[in-house]
Coordinates of C-alpha atoms in Angstrom, one line a residue:
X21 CA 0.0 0.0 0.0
X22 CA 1.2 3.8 -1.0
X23 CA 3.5 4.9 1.9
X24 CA 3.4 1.9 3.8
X25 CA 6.7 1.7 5.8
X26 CA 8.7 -2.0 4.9
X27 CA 10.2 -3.3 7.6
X28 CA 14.1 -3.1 7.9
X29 CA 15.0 -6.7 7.6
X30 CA 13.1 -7.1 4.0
X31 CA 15.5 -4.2 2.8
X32 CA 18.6 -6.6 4.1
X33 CA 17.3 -9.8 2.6
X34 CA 17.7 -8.3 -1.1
X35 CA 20.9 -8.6 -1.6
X36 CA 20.7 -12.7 -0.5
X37 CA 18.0 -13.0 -2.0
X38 CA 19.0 -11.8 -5.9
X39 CA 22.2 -13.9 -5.3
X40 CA 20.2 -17.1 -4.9
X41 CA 18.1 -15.9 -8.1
X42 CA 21.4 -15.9 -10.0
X43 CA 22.6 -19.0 -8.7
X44 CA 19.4 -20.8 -9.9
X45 CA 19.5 -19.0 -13.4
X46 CA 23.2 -20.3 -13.4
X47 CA 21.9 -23.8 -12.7
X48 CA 19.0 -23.6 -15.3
X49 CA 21.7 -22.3 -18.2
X50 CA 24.0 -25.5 -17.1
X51 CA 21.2 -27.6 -17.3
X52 CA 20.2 -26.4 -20.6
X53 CA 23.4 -26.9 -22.2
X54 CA 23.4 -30.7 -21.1
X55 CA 25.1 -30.3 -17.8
X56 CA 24.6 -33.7 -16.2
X57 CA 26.2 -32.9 -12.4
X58 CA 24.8 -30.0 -10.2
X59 CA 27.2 -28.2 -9.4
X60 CA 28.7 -29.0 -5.5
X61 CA 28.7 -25.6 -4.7
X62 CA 25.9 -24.7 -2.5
X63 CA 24.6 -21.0 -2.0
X64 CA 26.4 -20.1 1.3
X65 CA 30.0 -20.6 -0.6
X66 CA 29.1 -18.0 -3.5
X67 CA 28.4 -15.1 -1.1
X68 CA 29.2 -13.6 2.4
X69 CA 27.4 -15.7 5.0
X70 CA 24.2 -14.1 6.1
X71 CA 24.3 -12.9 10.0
X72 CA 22.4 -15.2 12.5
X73 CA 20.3 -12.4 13.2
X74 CA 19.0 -11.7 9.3
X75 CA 18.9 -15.4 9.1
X76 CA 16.4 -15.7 11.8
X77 CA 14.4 -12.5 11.0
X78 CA 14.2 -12.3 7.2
X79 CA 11.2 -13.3 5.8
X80 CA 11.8 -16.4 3.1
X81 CA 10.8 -15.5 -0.3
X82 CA 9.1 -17.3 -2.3
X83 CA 9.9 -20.8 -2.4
X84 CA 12.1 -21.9 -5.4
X85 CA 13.2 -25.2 -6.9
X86 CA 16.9 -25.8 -5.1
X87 CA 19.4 -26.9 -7.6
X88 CA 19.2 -30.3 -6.7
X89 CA 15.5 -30.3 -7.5
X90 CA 16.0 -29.3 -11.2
X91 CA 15.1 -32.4 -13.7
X92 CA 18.2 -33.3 -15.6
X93 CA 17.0 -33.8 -19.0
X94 CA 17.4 -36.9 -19.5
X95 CA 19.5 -37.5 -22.5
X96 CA 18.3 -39.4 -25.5
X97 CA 19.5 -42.9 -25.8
X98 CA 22.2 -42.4 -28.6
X99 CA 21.1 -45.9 -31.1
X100 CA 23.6 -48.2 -30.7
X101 CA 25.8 -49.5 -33.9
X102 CA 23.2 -51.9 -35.8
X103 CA 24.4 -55.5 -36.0
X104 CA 24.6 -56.6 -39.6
X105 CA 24.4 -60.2 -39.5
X106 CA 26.9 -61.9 -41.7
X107 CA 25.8 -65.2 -42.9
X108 CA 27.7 -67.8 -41.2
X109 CA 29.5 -69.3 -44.2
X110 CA 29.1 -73.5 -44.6
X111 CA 31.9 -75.4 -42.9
X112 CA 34.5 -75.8 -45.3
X113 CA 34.7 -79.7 -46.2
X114 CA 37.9 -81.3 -44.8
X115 CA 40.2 -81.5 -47.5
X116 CA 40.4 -85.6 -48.4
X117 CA 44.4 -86.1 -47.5
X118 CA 45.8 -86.3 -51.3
X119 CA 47.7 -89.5 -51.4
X120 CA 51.9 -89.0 -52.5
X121 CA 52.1 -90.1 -56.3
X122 CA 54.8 -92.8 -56.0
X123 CA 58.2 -91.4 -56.8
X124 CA 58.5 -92.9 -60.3
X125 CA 62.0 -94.7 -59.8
X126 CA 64.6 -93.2 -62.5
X127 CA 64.8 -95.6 -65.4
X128 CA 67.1 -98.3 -65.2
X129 CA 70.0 -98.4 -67.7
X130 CA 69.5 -101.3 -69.8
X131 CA 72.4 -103.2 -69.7
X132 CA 74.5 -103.3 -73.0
X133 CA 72.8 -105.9 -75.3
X134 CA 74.7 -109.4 -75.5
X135 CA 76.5 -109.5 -78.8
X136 CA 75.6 -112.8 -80.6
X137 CA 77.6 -115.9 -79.6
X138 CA 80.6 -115.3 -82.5
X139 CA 80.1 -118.7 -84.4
X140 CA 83.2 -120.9 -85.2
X141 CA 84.8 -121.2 -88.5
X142 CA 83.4 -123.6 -90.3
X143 CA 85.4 -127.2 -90.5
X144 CA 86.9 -128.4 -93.5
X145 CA 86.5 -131.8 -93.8
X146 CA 87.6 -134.5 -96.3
X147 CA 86.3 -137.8 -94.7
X148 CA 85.0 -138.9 -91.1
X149 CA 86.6 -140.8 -88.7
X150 CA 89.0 -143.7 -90.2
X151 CA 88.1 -146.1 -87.6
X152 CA 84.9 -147.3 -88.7
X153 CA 83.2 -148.8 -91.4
X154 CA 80.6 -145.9 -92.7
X155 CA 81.1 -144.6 -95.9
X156 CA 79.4 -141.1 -97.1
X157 CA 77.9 -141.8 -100.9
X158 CA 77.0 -137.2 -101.8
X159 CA 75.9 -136.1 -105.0
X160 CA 76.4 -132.9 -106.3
X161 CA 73.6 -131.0 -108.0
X162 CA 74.2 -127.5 -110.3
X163 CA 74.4 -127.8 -113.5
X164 CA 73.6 -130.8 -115.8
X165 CA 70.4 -132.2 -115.2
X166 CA 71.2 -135.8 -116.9
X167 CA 69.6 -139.0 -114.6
X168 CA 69.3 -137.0 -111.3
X169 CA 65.8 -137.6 -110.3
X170 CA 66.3 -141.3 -111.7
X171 CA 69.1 -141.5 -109.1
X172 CA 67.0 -140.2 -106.4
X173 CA 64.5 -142.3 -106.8
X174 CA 66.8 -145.5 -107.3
X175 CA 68.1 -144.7 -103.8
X176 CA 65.2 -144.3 -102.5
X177 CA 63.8 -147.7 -103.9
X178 CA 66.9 -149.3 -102.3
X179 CA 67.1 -147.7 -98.8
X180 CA 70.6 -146.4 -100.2
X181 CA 71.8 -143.4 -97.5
X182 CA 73.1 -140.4 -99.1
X183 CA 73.7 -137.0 -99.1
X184 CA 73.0 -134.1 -101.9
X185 CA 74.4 -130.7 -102.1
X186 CA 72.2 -128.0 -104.5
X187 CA 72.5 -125.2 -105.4
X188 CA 69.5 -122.1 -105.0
X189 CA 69.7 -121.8 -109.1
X190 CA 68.7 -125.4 -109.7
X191 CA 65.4 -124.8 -107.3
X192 CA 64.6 -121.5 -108.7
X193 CA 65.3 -122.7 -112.5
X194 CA 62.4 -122.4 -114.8
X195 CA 63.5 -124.4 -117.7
X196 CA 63.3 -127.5 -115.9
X197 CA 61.7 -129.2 -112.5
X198 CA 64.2 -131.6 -112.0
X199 CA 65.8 -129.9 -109.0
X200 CA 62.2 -129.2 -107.2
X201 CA 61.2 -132.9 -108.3
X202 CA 65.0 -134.0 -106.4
X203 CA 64.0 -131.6 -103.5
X204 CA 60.1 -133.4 -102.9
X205 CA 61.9 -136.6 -102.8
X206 CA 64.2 -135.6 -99.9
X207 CA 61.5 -134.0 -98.0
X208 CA 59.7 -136.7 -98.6
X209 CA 62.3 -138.9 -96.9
X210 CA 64.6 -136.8 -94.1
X211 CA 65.7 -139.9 -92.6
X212 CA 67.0 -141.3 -95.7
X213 CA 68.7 -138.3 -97.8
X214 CA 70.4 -135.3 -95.8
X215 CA 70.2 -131.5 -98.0
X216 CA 73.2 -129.6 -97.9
X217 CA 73.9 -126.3 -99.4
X218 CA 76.3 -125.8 -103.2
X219 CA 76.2 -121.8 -103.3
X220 CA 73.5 -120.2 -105.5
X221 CA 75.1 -119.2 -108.5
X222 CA 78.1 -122.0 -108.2
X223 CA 81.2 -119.6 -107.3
X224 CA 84.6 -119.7 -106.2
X225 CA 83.9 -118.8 -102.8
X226 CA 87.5 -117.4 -102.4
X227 CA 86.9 -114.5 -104.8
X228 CA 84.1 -113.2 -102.3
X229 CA 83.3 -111.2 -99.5
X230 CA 82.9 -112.2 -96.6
X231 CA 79.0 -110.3 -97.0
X232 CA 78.5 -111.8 -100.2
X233 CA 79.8 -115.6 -99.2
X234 CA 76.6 -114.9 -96.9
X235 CA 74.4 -114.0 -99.3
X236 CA 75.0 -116.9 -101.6
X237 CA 74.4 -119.2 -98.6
X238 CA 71.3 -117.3 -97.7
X239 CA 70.0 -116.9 -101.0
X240 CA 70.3 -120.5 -101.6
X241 CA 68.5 -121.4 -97.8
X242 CA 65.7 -119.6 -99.0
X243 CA 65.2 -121.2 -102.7
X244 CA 65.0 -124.6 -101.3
X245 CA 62.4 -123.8 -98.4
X246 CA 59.2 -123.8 -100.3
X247 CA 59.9 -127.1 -101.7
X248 CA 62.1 -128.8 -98.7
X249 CA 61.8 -128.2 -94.7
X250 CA 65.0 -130.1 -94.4
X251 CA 67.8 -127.0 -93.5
X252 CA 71.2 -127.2 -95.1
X253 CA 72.8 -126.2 -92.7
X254 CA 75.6 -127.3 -91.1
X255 CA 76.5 -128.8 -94.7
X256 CA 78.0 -127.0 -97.1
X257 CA 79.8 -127.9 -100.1
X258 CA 82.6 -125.5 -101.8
X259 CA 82.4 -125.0 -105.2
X260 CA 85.4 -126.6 -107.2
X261 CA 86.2 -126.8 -103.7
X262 CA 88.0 -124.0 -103.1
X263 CA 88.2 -122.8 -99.3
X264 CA 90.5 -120.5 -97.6
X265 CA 90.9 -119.5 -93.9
X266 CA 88.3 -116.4 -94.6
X267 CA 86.1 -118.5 -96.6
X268 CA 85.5 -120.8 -93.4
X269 CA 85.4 -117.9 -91.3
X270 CA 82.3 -116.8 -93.4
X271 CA 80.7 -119.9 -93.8
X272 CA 81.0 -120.5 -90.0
X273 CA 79.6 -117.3 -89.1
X274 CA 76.6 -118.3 -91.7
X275 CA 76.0 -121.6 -88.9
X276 CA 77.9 -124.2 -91.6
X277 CA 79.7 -126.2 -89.0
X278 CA 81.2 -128.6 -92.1
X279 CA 82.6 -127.3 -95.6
X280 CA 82.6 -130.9 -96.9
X281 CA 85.2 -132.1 -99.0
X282 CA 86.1 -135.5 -100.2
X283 CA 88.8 -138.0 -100.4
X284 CA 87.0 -140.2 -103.5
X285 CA 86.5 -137.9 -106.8
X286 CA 85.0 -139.8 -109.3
X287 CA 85.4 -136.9 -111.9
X288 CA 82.1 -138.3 -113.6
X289 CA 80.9 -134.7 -114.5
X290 CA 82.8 -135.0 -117.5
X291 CA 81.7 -136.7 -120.4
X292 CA 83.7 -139.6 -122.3
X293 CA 84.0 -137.5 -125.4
X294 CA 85.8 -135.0 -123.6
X295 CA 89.3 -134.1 -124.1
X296 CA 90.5 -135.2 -121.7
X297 CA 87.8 -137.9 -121.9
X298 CA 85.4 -138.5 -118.6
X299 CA 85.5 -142.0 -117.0
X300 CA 83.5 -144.5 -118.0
X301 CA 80.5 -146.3 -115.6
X302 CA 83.2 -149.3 -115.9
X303 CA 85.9 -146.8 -114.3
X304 CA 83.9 -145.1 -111.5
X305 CA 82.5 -148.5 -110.2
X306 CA 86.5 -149.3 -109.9
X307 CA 87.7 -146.3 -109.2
X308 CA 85.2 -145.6 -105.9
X309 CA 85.5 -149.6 -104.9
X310 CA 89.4 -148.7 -105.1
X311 CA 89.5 -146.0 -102.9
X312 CA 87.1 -146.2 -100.6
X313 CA 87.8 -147.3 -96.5
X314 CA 85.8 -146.1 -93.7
X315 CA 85.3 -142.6 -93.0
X316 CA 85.6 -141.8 -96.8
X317 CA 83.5 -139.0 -98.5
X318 CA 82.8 -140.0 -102.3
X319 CA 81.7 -137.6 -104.7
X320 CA 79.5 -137.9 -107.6
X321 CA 77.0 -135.9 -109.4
X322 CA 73.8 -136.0 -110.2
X323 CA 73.9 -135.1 -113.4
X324 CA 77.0 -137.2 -113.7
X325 CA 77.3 -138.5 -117.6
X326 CA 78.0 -142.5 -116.2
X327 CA 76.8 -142.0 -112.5
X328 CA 73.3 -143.5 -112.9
X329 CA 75.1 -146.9 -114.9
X330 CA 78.0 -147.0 -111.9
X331 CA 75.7 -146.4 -108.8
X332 CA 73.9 -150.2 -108.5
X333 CA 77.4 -151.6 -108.6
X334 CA 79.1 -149.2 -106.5
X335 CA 76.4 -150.1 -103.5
X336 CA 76.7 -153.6 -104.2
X337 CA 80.5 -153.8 -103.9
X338 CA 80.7 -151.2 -100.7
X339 CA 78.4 -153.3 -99.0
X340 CA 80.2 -156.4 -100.1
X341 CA 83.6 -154.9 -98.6
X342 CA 81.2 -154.7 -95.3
X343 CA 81.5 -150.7 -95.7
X344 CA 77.8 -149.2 -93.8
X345 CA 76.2 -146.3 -96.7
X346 CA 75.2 -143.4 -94.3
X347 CA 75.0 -139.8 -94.8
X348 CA 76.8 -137.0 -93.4
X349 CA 74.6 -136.6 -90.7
X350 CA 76.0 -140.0 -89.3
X351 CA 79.6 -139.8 -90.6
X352 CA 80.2 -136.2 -89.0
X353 CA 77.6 -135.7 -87.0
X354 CA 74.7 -132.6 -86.9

């Protein structure tokens, strides 16, 4: 009311009383600005202490929120980190445990190839063993046909053992059969007649190499196969027979154990009108029956000019003599 008289302790509460206004503003402007804490500091430490007496008679104000009444605001829950879930990937399979290829041992060095056994020269022979009682009859076939499948076959018809030597040019000749008719006989009877090998194109086997001695022997071996399984070898018969040391080395090496020779020539290639004149049947019968002991080798000829006339008494007196007829096999052995 106008010029109503205040009392004296309002007038010295003012001063206390605007400090604890500004104290509470302070505390609204903190919490404003997201102060969490209120402040430790209460309102007696920001000013002069009031006087007990003031305190007691000073009329409160108006009450206010204290500090520690003030609502904090309460702060906004800050979103956490959002969980992407990762698929959880399928256990990886176990790996299988790959099995060690085997160590592929280095390759072995083949040891150096064996040379072929180095065959023997071939033996020269001129009869078998001198003491017994076999006697070789061999016959010669190359050139002249003459009586030479007669012979065979007389032979045959008498169980008469003997050998023949031919050559590849009599199997592989086209103007006649006799040497393929000669060569079905023998096959015909292995047991009986041995096949030994003349040369193909009859020779001298010194004036040749050493690779064409070999051919001659092979060339022959294969004209007598189709028409005879009987192998000439180990026979072989020299042309004129002329040998050497290199000759026999050849023929060796071509598996002919025996370059057969003889020790009873009974020359009857030649004819009787020769000059000088071939031996008659009369003079082979006596020339072979002359001659001839055990072990001997007696050559004749299948085309021989007198053979065929000679041969039944040449047989008869051998075996008379009480000589054995065998073939070379026999004589000299395979």
């Amino acid at each position: 009311m106008a010029g109503r008289t205040h009392p004296a302790s309002s007038v010295r509460d003012r001063p206390a009383a605007r400090r604890l206004g500004a104290l509470i503003a302070a505390a609204l402007l903190v919490a404003a600005c997201g102060a969490i804490a209120p402040s430790s500091a209460t309102p007696a430490s920001l000013g002069p202490t009031a006087s007990p007496a003031a305190a007691v008679t000073a009329t409160p104000a108006a009450p206010s929120a204290s500090p520690s009444a003030v609502a904090s605001p309460t702060p906004s829950a800050t979103p956490g980190p959002t969980v992407v879930r990762t698929p959880t990937p399928p256990p990886a399979p176990t790996p299988r445990p790959t099995s060690r290829p085997t160590a592929t041992p280095p390759p072995t060095a083949k040891p150096p190839a064996t040379p072929p056994p180095t065959l023997a020269p071939s033996a020269a022979v001129r009869h078998g063993s001198r003491s017994g009682n076999d006697v070789a009859l061999t016959f010669d076939m190359g050139g002249r046909v003459g009586d030479a499948v007669a012979i065979v076959d007389w032979l045959v018809g008498h169980g008469v053992h003997a050998t023949v030597f031919m050559t590849g040019a009599m199997a592989d000749n086209t103007n006649t059969d006799a040497g393929r008719q000669v060569l079905a006989v023998i096959a015909a009877h292995p047991g009986l007649i041995t096949l030994g090998n003349h040369s193909y194109t009859h020779p001298d086997f010194r004036t040749l190499t050493a690779a064409q001695m070999a051919g001659e022997l092979r060339r022959t071996e294969a004209a007598l196969a189709p028409y005879c399984s009987q192998d000439p070898r180990p026979f072989f018969r020299p042309p004129y027979g002329g040998y050497s040391t290199a000759v026999l080395a050849a023929v060796g090496s071509a598996g002919y154990r025996w370059t057969v020779l003889w020790d009873v020539d009974t020359i009857d290639w030649r004819p009787i009108a020769n000059d000088p004149p071939g031996p008659t049947a009369d003079e082979i019968v006596a020339k072979v029956l002359g001659n001839a002991q055990g072990g001997s080798i007696v050559l004749m000829h299948l085309g021989g000019y007198e053979t065929y006339a000679a041969l039944p008494r040449i047989v008869d007196g051998l075996t008379a003599a009480g000589l054995d007829l065998v073939n070379l096999d026999r004589l000299l052995g395979g």
